[in-house]
Coordinates of N, CA and C in Angstrom, one line a residue:
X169 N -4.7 39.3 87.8 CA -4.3 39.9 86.6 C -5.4 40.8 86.1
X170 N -4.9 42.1 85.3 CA -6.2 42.8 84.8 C -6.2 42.4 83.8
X171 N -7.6 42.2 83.1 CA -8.1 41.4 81.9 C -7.9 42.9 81.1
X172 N -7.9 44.0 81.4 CA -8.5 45.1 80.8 C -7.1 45.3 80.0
X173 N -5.9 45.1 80.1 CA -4.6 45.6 79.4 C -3.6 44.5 78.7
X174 N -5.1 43.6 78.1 CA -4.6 42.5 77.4 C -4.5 43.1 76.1
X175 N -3.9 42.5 74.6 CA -3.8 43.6 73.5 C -4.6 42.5 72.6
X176 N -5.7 43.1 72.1 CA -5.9 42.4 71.1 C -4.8 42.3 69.5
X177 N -5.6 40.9 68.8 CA -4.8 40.9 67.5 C -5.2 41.9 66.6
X178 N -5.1 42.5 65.5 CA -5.5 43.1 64.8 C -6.5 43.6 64.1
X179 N -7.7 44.4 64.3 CA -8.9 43.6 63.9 C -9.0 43.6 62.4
X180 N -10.1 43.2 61.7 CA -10.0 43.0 60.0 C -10.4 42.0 59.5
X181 N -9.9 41.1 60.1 CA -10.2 39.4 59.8 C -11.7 39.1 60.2
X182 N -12.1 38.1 59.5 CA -13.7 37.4 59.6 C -13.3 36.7 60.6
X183 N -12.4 35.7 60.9 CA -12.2 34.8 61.9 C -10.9 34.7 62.0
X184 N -10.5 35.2 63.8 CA -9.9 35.3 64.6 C -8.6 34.3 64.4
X185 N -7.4 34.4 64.3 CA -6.3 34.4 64.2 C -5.6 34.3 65.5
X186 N -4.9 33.6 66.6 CA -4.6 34.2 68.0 C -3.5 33.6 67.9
X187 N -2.6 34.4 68.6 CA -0.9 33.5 68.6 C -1.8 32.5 70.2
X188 N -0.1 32.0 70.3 CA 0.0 31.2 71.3 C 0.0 31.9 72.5
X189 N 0.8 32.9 72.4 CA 1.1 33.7 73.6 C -0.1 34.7 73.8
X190 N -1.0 34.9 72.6 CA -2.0 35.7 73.4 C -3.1 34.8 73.8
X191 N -3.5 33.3 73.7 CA -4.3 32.7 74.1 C -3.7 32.3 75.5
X192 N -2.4 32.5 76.1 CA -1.7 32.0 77.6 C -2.2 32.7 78.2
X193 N -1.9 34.3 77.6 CA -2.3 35.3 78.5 C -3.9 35.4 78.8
X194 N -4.6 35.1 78.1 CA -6.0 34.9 78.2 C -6.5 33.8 79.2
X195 N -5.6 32.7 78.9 CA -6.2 31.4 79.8 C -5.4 31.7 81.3
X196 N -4.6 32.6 81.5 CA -3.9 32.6 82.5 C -4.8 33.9 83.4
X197 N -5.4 34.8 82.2 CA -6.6 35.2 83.4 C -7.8 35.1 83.6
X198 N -8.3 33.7 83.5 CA -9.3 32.9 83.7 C -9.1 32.3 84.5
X199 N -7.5 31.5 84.8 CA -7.0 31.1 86.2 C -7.1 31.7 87.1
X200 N -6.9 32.8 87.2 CA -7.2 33.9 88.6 C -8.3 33.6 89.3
X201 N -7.7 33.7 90.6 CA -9.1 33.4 91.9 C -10.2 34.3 91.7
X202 N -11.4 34.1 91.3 CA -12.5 35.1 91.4 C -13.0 35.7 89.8
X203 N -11.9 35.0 89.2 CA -12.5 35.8 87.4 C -13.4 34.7 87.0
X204 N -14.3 35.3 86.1 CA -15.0 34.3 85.0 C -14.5 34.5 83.8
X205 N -14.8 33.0 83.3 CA -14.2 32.7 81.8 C -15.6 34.3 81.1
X206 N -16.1 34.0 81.0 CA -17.2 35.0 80.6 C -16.8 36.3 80.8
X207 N -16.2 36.9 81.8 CA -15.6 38.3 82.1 C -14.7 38.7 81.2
X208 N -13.8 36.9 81.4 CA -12.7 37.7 80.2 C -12.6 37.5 79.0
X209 N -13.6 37.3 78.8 CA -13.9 37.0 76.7 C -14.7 38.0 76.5
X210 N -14.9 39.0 77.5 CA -16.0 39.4 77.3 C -15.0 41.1 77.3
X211 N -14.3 41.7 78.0 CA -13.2 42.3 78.2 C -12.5 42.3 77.5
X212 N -12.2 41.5 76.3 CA -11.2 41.1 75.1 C -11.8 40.8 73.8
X213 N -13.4 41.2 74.4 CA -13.8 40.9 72.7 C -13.8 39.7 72.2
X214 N -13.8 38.7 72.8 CA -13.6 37.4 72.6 C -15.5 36.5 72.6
X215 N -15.5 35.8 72.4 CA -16.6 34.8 72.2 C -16.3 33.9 73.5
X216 N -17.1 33.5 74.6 CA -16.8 33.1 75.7 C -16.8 31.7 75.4
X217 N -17.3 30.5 74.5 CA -16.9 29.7 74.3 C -15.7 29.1 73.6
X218 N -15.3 30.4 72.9 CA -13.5 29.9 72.2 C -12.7 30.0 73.5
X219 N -13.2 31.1 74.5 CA -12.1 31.0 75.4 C -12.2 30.0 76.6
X220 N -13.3 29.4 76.9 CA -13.7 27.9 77.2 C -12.8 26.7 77.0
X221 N -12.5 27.0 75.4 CA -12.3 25.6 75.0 C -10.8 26.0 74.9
X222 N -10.5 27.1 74.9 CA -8.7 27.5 75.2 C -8.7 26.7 76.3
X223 N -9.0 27.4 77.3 CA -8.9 26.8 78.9 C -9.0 25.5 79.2
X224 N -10.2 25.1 78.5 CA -10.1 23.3 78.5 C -8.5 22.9 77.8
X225 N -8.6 22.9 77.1 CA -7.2 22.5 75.9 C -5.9 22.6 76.5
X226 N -5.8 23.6 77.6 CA -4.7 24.1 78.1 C -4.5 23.1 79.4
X227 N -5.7 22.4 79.6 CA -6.0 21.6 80.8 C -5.1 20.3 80.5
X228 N -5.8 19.9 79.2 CA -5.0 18.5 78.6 C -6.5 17.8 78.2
X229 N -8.0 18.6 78.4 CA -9.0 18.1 78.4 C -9.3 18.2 77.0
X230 N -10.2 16.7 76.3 CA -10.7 16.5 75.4 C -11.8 17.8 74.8
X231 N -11.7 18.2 74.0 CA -12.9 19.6 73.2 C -13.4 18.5 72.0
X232 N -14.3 18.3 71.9 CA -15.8 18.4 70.6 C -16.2 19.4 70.1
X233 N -16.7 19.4 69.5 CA -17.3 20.1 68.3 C -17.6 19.8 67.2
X234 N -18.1 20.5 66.4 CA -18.9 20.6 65.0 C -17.6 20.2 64.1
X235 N -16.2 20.7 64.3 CA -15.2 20.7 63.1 C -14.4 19.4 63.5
X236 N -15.1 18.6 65.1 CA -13.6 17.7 65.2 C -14.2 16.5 64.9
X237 N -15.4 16.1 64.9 CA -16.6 14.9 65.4 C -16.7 14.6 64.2
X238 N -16.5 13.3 63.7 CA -16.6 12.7 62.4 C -18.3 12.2 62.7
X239 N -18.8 12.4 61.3 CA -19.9 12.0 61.3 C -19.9 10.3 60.9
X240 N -21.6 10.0 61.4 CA -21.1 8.4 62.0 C -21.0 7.6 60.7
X241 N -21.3 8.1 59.6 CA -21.1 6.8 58.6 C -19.7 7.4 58.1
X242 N -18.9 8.2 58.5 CA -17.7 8.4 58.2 C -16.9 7.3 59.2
X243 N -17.2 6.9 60.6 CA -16.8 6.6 61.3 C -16.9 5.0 61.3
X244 N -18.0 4.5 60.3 CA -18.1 3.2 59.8 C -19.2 3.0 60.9
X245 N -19.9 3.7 61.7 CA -21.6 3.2 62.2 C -22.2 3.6 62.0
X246 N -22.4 3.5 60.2 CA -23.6 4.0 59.8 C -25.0 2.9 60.5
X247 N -26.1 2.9 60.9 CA -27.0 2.3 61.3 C -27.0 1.2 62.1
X248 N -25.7 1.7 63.0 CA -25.6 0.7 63.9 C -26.7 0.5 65.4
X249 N -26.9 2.0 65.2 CA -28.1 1.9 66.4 C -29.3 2.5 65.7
X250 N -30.3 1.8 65.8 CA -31.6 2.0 65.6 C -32.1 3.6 65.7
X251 N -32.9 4.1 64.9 CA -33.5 5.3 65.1 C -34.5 5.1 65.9
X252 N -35.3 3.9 66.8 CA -36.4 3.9 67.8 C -36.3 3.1 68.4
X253 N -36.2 3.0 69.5 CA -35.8 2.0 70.7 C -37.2 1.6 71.1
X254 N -37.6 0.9 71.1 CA -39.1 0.5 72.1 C -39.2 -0.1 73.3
X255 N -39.8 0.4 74.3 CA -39.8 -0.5 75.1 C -40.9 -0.2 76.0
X256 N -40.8 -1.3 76.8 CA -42.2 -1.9 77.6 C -42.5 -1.3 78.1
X257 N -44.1 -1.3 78.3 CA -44.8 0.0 79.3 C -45.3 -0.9 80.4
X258 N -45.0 -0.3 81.5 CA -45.5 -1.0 82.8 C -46.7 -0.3 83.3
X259 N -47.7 -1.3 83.4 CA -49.3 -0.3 84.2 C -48.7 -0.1 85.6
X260 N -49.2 1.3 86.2 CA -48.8 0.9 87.4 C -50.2 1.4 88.4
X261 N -50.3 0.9 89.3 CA -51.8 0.9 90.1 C -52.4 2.2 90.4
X262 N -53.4 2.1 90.5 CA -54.6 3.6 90.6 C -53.6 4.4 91.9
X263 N -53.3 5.8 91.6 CA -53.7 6.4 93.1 C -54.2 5.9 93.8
X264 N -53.9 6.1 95.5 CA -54.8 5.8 96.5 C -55.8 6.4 96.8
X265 N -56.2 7.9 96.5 CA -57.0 8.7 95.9 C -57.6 8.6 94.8
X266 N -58.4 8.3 94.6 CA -59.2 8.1 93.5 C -60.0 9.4 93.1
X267 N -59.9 10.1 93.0 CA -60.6 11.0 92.7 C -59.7 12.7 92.3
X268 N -60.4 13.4 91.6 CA -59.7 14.8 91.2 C -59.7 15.6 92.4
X269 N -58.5 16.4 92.5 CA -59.0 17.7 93.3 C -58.5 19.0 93.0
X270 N -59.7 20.1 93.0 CA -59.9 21.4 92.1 C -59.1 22.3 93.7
X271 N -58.2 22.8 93.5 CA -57.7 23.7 94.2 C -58.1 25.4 93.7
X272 N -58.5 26.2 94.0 CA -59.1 27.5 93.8 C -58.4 28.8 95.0
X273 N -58.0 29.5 94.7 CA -56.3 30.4 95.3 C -57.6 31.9 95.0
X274 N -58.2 32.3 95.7 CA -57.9 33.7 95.6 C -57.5 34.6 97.0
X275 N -56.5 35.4 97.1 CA -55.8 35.9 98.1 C -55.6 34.7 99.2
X276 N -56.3 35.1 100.9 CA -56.0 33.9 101.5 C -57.3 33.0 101.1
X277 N -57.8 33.1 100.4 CA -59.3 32.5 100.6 C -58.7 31.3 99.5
X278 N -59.2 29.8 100.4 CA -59.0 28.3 99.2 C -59.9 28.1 99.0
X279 N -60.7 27.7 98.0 CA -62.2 26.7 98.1 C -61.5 25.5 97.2
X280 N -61.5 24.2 97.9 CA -60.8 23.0 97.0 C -61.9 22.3 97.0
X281 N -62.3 21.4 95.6 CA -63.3 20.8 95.0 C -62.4 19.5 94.8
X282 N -63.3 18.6 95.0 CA -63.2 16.8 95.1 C -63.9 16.4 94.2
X283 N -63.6 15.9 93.8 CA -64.3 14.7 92.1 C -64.4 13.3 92.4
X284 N -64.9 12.9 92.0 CA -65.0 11.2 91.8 C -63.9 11.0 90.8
X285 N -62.7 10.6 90.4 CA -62.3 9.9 89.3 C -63.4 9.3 88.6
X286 N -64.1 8.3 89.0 CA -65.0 8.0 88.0 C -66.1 8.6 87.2
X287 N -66.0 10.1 87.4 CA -67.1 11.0 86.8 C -66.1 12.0 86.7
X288 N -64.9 11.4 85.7 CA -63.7 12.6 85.2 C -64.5 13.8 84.3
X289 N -65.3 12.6 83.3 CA -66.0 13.3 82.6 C -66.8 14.3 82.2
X290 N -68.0 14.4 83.6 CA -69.0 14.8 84.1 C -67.9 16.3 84.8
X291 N -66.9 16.2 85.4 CA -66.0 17.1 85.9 C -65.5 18.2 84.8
X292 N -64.6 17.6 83.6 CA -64.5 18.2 82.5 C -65.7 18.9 82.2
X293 N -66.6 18.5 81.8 CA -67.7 18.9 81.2 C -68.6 20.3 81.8
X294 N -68.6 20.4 83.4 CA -68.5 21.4 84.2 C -67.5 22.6 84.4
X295 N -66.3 22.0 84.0 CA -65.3 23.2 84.0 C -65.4 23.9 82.3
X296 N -65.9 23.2 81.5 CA -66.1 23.9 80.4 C -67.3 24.9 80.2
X297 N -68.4 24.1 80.8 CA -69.7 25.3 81.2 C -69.1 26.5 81.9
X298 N -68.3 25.9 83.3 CA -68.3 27.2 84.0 C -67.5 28.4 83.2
X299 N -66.6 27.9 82.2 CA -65.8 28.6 81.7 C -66.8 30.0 80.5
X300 N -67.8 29.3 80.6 CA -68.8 30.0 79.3 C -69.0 31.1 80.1

């Protein structure tokens, strides 16, 4: 189907108005082998997620949104679930490497530097000098 000889509605309106029959013809050329939903909202002036949620809808698939989603103390769970979940931190054992390593990349040339972990410090402290 050519997306290009679809008719738009009228223009004028702040927010879009569409019969029935022009959202078929819309979702029926999104069905087409090889089109994108994005091609054809986009060909029609359309907003690619209204024509998304045509297509879904047309499917029989559930759409959300901002205008359908009751908020939760409308919904009667107000504070049903906690605003901070906490949970347990597990230590987990040192690297088997114990120690830092400085990888240095110019062209093919590597010069890689090895640290002690235990003189993280002393390591820091060096890359800040060299940085002077």
């Amino acid at each position: 189907m050519d997306t290009s000889q679809i008719n738009l509605p009228s223009p004028g309106r702040r927010r879009g108005r569409y019969s029935e029959a022009f959202k078929a013809q819309i979702v029926a050329a999104c069905e087409e082998p090889g089109v994108s939903t994005a091609a054809v909202a986009l060909a029609n002036g359309l907003n690619a997620n209204l024509v998304r949620r045509w297509v879904a809808l047309s499917r029989g698939e559930e759409v959300a949104g901002p205008d359908l989603v009751a908020p939760a103390e409308e919904a009667g769970a107000a504070s049903a679930v906690p605003a901070f979940v906490s949970l347990p931190v597990v230590q987990s054992a040192a690297p088997a490497a114990a120690e830092i390593r400085l990888e240095l990349r110019s062209g093919a040339q590597v010069l890689t530097l090895y640290w002690p972990l235990s003189a993280a410090g002393q390591c820091l402290q060096a890359l800040k000098d060299w940085g002077r």
